Short mmCIF file of C-alpha atoms in Angstrom, two decimals:
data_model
loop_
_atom_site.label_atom_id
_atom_site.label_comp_id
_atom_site.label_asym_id
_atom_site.label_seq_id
_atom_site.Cartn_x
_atom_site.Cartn_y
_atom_site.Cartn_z
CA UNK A 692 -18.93 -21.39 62.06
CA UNK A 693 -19.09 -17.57 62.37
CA UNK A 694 -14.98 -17.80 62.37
CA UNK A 695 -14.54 -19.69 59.52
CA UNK A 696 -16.65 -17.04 57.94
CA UNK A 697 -14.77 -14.61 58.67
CA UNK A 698 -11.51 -16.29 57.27
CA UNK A 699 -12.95 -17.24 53.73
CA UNK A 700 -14.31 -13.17 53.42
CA UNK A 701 -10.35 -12.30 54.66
CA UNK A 702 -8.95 -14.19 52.18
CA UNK A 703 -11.45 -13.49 49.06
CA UNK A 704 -9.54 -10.18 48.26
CA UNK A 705 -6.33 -12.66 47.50
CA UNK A 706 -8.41 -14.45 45.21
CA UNK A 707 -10.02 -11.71 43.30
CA UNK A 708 -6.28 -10.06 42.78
CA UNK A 709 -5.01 -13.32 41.53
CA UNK A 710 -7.39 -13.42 39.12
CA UNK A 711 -8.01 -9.53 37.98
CA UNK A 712 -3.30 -9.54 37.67
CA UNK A 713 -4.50 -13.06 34.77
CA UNK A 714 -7.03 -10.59 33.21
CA UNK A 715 -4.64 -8.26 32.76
CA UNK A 716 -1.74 -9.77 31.36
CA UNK A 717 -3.95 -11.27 28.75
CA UNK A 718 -5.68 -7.74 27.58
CA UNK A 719 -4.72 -6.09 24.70
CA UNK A 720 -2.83 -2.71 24.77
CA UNK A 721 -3.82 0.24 23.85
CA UNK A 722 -4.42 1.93 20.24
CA UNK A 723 -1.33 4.42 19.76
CA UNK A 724 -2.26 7.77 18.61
CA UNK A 725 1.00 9.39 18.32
CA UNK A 726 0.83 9.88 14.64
CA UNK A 727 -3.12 10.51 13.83
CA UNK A 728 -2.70 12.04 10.12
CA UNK A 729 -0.37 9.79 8.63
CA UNK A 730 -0.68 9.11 4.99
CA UNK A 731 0.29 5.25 5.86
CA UNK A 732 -2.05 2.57 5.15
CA UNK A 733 -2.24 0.67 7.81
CA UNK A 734 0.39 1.96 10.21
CA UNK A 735 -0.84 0.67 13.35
CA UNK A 736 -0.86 -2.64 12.07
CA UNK A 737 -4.23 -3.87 13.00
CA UNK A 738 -6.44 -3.63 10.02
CA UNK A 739 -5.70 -7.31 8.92
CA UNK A 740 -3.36 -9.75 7.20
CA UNK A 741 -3.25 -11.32 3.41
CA UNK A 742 -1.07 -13.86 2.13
CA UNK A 743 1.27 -12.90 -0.56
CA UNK A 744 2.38 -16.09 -2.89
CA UNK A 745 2.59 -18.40 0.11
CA UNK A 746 0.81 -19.30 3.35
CA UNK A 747 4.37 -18.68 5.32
CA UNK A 748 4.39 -15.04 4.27
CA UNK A 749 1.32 -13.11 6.04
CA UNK A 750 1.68 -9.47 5.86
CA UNK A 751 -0.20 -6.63 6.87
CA UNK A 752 -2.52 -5.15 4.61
CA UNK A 753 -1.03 -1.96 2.52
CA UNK A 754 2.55 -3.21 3.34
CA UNK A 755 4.59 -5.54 1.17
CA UNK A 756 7.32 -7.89 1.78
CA UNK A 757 10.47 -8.01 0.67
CA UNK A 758 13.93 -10.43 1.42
CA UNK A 759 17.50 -11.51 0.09
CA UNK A 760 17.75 -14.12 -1.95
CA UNK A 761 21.32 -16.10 -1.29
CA UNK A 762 24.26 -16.21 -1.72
CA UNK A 763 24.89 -19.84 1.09
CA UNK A 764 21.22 -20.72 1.34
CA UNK A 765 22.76 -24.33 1.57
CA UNK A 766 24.51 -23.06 4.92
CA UNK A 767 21.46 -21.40 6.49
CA UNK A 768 21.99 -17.77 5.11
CA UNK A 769 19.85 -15.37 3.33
CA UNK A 770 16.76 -17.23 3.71
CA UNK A 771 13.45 -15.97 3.34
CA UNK A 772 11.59 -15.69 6.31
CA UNK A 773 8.08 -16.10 7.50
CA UNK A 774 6.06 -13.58 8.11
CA UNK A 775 2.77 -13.63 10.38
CA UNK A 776 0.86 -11.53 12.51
CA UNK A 777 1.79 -11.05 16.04
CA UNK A 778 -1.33 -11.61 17.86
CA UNK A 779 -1.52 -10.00 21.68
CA UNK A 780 -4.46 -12.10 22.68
CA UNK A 781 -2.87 -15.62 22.03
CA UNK A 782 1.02 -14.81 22.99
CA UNK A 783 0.74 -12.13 25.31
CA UNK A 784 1.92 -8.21 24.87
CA UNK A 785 5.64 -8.53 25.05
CA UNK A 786 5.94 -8.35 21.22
CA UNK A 787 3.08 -5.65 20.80
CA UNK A 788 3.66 -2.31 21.23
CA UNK A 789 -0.26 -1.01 21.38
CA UNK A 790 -3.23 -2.42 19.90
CA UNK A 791 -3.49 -6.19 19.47
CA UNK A 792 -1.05 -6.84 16.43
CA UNK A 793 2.20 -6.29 15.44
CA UNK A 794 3.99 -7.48 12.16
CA UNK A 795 6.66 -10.33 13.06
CA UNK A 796 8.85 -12.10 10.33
CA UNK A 797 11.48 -14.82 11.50
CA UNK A 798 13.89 -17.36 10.58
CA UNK A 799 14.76 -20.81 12.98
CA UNK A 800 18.55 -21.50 12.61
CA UNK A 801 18.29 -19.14 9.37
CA UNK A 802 19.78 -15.83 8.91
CA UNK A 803 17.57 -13.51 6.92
CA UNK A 804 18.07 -9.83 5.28
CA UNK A 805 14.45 -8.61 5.09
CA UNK A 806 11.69 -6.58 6.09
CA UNK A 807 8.71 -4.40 4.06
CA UNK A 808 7.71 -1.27 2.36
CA UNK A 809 5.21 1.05 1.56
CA UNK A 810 5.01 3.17 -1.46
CA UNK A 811 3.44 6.81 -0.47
CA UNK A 812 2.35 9.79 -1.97
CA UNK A 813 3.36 13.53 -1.06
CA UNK A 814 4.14 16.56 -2.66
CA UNK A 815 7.51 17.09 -4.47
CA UNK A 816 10.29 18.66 -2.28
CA UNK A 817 8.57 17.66 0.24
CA UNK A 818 10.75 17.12 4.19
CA UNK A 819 9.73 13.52 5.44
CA UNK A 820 9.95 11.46 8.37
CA UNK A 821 9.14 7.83 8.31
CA UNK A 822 9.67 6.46 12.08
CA UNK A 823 8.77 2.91 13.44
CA UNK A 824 8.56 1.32 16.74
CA UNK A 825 10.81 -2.07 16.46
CA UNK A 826 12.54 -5.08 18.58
CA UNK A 827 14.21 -7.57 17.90
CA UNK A 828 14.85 -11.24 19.79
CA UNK A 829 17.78 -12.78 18.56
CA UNK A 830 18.85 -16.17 20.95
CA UNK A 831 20.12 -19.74 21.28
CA UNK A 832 18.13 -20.07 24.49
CA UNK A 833 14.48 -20.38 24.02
CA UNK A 834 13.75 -18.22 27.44
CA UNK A 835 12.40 -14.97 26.36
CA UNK A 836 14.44 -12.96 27.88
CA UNK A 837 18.05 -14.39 27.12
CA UNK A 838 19.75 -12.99 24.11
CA UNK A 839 22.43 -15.81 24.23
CA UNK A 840 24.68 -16.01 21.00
CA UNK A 841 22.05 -12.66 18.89
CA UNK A 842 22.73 -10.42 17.15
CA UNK A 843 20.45 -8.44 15.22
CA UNK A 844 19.96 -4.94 13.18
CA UNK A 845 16.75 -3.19 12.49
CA UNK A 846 16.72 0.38 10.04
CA UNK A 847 14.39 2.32 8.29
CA UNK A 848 14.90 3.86 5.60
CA UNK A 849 12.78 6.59 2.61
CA UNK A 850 13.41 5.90 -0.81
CA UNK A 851 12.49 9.99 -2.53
CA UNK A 852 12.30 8.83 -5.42
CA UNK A 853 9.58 6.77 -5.03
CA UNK A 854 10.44 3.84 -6.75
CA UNK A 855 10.69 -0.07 -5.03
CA UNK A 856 13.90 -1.84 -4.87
CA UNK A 857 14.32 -2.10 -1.94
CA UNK A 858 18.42 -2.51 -2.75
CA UNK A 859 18.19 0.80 -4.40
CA UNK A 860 21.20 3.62 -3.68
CA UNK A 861 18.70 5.91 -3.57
CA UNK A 862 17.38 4.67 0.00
CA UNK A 863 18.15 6.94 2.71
CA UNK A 864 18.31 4.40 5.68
CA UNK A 865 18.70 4.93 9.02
CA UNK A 866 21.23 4.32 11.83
CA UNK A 867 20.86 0.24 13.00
CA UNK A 868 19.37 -0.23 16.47
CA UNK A 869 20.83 -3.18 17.57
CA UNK A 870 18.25 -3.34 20.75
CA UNK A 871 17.11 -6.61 21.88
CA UNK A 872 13.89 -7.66 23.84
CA UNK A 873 12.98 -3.61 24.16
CA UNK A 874 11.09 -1.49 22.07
CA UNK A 875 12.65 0.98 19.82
CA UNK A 876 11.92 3.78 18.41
CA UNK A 877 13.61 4.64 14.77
CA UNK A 878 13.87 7.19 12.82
CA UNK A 879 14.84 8.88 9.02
CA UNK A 880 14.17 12.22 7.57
CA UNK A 881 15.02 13.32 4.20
CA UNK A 882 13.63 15.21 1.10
CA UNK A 883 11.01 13.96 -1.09
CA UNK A 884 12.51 14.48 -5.44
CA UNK A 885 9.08 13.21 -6.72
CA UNK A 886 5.53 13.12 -5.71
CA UNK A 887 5.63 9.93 -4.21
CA UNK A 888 8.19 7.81 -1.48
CA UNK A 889 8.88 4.46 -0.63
CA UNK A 890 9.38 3.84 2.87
CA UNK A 891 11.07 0.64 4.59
CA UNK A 892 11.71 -1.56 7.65
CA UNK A 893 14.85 -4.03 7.42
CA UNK A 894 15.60 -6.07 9.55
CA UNK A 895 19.38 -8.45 9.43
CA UNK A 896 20.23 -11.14 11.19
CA UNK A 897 24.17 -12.21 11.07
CA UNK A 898 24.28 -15.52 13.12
CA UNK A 899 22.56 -18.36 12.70
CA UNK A 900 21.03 -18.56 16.25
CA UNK A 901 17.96 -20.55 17.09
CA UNK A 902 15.79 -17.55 17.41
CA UNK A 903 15.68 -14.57 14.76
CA UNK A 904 13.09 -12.60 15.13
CA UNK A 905 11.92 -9.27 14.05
CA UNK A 906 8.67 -7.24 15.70
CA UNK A 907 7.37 -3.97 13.73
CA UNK A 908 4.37 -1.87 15.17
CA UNK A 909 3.24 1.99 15.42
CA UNK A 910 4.58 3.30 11.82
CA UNK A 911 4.24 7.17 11.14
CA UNK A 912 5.22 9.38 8.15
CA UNK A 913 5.19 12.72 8.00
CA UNK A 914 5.82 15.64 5.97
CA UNK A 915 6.35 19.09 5.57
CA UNK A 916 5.50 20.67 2.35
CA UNK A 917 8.01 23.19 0.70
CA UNK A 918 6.80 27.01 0.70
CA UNK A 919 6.06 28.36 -2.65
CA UNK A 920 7.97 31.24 -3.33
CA UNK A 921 6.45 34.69 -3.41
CA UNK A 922 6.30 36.31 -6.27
CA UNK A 923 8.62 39.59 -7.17
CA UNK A 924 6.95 43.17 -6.72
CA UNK A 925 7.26 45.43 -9.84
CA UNK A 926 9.32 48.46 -9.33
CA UNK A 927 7.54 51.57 -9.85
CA UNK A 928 8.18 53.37 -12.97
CA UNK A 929 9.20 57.02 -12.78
CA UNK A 930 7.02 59.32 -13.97
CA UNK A 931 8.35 61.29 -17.31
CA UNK A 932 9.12 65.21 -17.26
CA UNK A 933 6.59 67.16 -19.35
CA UNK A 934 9.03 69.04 -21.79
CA UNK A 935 7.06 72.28 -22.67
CA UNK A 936 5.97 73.25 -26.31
CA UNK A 937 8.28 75.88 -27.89
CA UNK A 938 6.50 79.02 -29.28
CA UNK A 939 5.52 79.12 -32.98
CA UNK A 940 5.63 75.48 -33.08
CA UNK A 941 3.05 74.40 -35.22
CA UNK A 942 0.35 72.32 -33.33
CA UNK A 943 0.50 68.38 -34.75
CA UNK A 944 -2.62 67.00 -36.60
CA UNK A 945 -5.18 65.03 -34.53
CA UNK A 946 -3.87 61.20 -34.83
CA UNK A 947 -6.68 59.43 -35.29
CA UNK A 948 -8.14 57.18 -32.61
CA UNK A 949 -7.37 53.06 -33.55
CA UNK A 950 -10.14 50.82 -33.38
CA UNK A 951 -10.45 48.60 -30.57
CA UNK A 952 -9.06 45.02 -30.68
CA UNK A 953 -11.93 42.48 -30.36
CA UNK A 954 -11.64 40.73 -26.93
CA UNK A 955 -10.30 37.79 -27.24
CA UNK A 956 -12.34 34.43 -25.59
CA UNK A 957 -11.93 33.06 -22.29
CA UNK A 958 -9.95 29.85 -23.09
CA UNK A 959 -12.48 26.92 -21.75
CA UNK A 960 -11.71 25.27 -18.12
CA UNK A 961 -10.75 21.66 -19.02
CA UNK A 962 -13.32 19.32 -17.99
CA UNK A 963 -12.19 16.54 -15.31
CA UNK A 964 -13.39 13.16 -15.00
CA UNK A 965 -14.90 11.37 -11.71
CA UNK A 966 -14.68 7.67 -10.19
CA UNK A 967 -17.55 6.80 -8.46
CA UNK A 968 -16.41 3.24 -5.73
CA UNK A 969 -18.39 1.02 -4.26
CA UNK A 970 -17.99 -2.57 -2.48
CA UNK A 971 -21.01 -5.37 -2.38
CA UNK A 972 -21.11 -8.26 -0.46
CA UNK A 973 -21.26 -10.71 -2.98
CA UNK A 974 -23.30 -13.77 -1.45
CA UNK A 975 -23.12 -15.97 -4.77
CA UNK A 976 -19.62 -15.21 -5.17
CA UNK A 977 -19.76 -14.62 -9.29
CA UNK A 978 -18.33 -11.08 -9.17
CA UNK A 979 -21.70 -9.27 -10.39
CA UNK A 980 -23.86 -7.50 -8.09
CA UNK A 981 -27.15 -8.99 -8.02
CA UNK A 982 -30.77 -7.91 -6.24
CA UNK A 983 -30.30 -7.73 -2.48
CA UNK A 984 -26.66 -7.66 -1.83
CA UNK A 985 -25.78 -5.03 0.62
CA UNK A 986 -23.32 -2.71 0.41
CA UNK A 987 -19.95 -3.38 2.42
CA UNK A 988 -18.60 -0.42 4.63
CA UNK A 989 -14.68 0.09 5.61
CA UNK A 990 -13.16 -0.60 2.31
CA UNK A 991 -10.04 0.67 1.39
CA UNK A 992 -9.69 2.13 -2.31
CA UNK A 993 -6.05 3.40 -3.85
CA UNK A 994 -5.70 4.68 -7.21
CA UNK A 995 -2.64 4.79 -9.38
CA UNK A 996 -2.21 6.70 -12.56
CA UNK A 997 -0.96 5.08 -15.88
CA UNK A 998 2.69 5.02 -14.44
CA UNK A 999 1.76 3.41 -11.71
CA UNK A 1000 2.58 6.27 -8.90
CA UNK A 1001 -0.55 6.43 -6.24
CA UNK A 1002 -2.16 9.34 -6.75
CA UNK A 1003 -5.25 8.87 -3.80
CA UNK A 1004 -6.40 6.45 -0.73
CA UNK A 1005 -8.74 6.06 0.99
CA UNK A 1006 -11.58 4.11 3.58
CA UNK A 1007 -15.30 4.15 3.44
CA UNK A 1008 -17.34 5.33 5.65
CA UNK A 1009 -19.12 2.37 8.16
CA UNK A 1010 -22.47 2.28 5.71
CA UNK A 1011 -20.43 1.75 2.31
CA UNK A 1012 -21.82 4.13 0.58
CA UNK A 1013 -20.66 5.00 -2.94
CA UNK A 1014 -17.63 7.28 -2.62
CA UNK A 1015 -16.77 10.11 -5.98
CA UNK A 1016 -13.34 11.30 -6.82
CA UNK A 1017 -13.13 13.88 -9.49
CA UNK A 1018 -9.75 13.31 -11.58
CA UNK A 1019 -8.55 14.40 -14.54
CA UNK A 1020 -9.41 12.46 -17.66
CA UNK A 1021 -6.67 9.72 -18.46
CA UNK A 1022 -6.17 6.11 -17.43
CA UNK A 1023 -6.07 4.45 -13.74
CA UNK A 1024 -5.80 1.58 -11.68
CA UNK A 1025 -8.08 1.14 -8.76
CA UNK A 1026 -7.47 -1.79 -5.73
CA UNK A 1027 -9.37 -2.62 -2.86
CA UNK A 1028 -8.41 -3.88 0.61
CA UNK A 1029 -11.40 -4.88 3.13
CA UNK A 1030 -12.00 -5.82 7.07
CA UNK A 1031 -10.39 -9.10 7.65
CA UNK A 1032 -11.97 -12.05 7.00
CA UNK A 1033 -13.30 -10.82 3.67
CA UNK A 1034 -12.02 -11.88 -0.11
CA UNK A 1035 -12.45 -10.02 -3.30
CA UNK A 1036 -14.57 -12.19 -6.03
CA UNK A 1037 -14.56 -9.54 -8.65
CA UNK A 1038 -10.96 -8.94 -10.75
CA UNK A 1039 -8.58 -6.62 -8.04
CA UNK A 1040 -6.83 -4.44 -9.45
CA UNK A 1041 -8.91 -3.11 -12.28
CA UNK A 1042 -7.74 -0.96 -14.90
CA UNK A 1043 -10.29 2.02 -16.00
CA UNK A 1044 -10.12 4.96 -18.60
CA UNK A 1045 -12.27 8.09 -17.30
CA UNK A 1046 -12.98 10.70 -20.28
CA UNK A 1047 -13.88 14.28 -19.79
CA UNK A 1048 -17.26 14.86 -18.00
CA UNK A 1049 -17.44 11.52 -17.43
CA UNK A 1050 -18.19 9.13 -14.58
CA UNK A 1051 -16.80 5.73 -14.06
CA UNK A 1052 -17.65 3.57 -11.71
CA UNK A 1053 -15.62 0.57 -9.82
CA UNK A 1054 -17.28 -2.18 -7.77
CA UNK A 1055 -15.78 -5.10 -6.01
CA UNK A 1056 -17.57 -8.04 -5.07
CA UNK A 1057 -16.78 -9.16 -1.16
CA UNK A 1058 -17.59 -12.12 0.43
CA UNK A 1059 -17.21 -13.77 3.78
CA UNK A 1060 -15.08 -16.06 4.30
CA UNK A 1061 -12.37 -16.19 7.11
CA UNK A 1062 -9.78 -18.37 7.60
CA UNK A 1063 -7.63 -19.46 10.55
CA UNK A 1064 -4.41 -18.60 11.44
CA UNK A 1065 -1.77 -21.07 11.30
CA UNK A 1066 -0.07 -22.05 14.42
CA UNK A 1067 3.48 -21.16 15.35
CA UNK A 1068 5.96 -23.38 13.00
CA UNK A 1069 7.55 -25.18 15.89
CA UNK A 1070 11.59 -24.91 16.11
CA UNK A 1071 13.99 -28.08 14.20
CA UNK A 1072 16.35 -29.78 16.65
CA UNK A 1073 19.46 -28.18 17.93
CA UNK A 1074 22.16 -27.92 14.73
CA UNK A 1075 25.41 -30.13 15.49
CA UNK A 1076 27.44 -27.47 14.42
CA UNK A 1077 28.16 -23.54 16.09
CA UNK A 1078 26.73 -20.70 13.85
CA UNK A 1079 29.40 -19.08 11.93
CA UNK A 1080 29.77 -15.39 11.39
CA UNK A 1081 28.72 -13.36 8.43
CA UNK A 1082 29.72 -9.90 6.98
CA UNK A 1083 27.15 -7.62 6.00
CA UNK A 1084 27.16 -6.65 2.99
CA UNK A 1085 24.90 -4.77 0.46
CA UNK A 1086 22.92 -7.72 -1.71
CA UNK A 1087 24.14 -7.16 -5.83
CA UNK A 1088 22.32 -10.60 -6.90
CA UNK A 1089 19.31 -10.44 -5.08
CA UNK A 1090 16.58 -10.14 -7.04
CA UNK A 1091 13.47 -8.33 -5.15
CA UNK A 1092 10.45 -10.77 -4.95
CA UNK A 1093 7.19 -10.13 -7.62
CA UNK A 1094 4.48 -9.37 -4.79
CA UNK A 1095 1.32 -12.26 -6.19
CA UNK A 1096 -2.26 -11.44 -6.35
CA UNK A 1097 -3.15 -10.42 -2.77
CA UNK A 1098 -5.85 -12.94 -1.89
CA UNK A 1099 -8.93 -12.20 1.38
CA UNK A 1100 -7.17 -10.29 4.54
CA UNK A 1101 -6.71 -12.75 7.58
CA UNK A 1102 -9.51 -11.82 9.90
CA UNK A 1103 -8.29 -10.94 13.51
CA UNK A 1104 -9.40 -13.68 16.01
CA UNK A 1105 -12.52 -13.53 17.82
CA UNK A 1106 -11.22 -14.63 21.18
CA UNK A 1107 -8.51 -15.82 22.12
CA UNK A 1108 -7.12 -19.13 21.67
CA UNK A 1109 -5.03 -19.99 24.83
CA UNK A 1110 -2.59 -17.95 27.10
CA UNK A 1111 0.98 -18.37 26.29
CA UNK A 1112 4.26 -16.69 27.27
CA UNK A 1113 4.17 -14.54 30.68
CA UNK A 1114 0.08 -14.95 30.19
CA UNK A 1115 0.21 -18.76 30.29
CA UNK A 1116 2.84 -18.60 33.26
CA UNK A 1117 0.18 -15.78 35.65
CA UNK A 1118 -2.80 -18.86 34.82
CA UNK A 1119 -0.78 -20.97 36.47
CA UNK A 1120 0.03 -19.45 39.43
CA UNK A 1121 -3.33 -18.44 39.49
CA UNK A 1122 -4.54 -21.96 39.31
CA UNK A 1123 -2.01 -23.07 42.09
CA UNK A 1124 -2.81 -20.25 44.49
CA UNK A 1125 -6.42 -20.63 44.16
CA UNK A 1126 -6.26 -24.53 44.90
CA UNK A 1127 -3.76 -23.99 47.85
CA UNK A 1128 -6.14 -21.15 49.33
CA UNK A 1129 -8.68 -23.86 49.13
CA UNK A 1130 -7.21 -26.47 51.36
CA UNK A 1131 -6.25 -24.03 53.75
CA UNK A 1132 -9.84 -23.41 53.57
CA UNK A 1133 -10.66 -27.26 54.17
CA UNK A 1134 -8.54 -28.12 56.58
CA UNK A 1135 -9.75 -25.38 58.65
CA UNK A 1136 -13.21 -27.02 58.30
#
């Protein structure tokens, strides 16, 4: 008996590192902090999901999608694809590059031209850098790693003027990384013409293989602000010769001293305005704030001004207390974002007028309500026919997509659903290992 003992303690370690190798391929990564002070919203990707228009497009929160419309939708091209939330803790962290989520859009047998933006403010002339951590997995063969038959491109690209078609000229975009299965890093830089720019991620997919699929994660813009130029010096004035009086010359009459010029008044400071936000959780769900509810920290808040260019954003603190921004007077538009699992009750965006010396303030009802996310769409039957090639080509018919009201943010799951991928496969083994070490065990009783 004191043998056998001895064997199960010898073989316990094997167990333990089994399981503790399971734990880990099921953990999320970390939370990047290569790019702390980014204006971005959500450039990590992991402050939730809404759906815009339609339950196959998910999209992170602060980003918006966009996608080519035709020509040969009949044949499989220039689809729109579906777009959904990577999540680490139910597939594993081969499509996440840090954190738990990572925005993935895809097309089965499809080829797409598609991706999303980000409109962002900064000062005018302006040097920016929008970079983005991307991969691609474009395959016939459903293994993971095979790229059979792919090929895919992924860019970025700053719009300086700001504005949001997304097939603009003005879009600077970068070179394609045509990467699969690996993470890469890409990268633009150009000059900002107005106080605001757009910035994308496009991803294009020119055969019509079984898997196209596009992974985004880890965004960060940048900026350098231009150097105001220093103002000129005045060049001393020489100082005059002091021509002497001639003799006899008769001395001129005292002029007489003018009268001072009244001072003339300090022209008035214009008076600014102020917003004053606040979110409520809104338990009755009527979009008034009524005795009791609480206030709601971690909001987001971003204001436009009457031409629609973002002008602030920003996050509550974790209590929710009221936040102030002075402005100056004119009209705005204020939206909200929340934690996941949230939806608005109370109109989003709303449209307020701030006078001089006045304060205005914006509330949005929240209430609880989370909602699950959908399961992957599974793939149609192999086609009967081979995928044919495609030029690219820049889209001239394509119109760009009207984003819909953005409805609650997709909470992030609580736990995890079920290992899949490279996670499901290391529970297996586990499982096998554990019940082999076991009849060893037995049959040495």
């Amino acid at each position: 008996m004191a043998c056998r003992r001895r064997t199960h303690h010898h073989l316990m370690p094997a167990i333990i590192t089994v399981m503790l190798l399971v734990a880990q391929a099921l953990a999320p990564l970390p939370a990047a902090a290569q790019c702390p002070d980014t204006p971005l919203l959500n450039a990590t990707f992991e402050d939730g999901y809404s759906e815009r228009g339609a339950g196959e497009v998910s999209v992170a929160n602060g980003w918006h999608p966009f996608w080519q419309t035709g020509p040969f939708q009949e044949d499989g091209r220039n689809l729109r694809p579906e777009y959904k939330p990577e999540d680490a803790s139910r597939f594993g962290t081969r499509r996440v590059h840090s954190g738990n989520f990572s925005q993935k859009w895809f097309n089965t047998f499809g080829t797409h031209n598609a991706g999303i933006y980000q409109q962002v403010g900064v000062p005018a002339g302006s040097v920016v850098t929008f970079s983005a951590y991307g991969q691609a997995w474009s395959s016939d063969d459903s293994n993971p790693d095979a790229t059979k038959g792919g090929w895919y491109a992924l860019y970025v690209g700053i719009d300086p003027t700001g504005g949001t078609d997304w097939t603009s000229p003005n879009i600077v975009w970068s070179e394609p990384s045509r990467v699969l299965n690996e993470w890469a890093q890409i990268s633009v830089t150009t000059q900002a013409q107005a106080g605001a720019v757009t910035v994308y991620v496009r991803g294009y997919a020119e055969f019509r293989t079984k898997h196209n699929d596009a992974y985004v994660d880890d965004a960060c813009l940048t900026y350098v602000a231009p150097t105001p130029r220093p103002t000129d010096t005045p060049r001393p004035t020489d100082t005059p010769t002091i021509t002497p009086i001639p003799a006899n010359t008769p001395t001129p009459a005292d002029t007489p001293t003018p009268e001072p010029s009244p001072t003339p008044e300090a022209t008035p400071t214009p008076e600014t305005g102020a917003i004053r936000f606040l979110s409520y959780e809104d338990a009755n769900g009527n979009g008034v704030r009524d005795d009791g509810e609480s206030l709601v920290g971690r909001a987001g808040y971003q204001i436009r001004d009457a031409t629609g260019t973002p002008i602030e954003a920003f996050v509550t603190g974790e209590t929710g207390e009221p936040t102030t921004l002075n402005v100056a007077p004119g009209d705005y538009s204020v939206e909200t974002w929340s934690l996941p699992g949230w939806e608005v009750t109370s109109p989003d965006p709303v449209a307020v007028t701030v006078g001089a010396g006045e304060t205005v303030e914006v509330s949005f009802g929240l209430r609880w309500a989370p909602t699950a996310t959908p399961a992957p769409t599974d793939a149609p039957p192999e086609p009967t026919d081979a995928p044919p090639a495609a030029q690219e080509a820049a889209p001239t018919d394509a119109p760009r997509p009207t984003d819909a009201v953005r409805p609650s943010p997709t909470p992030a799951p609580a736990g995890r659903s079920g290992p899949s991928g490279y996670a499901g496969v290391l529970v297996a083994l586990a499982a096998i290992g554990i019940v082999a070490l076991m009849r060893v065990l037995r049959s040495r009783d």
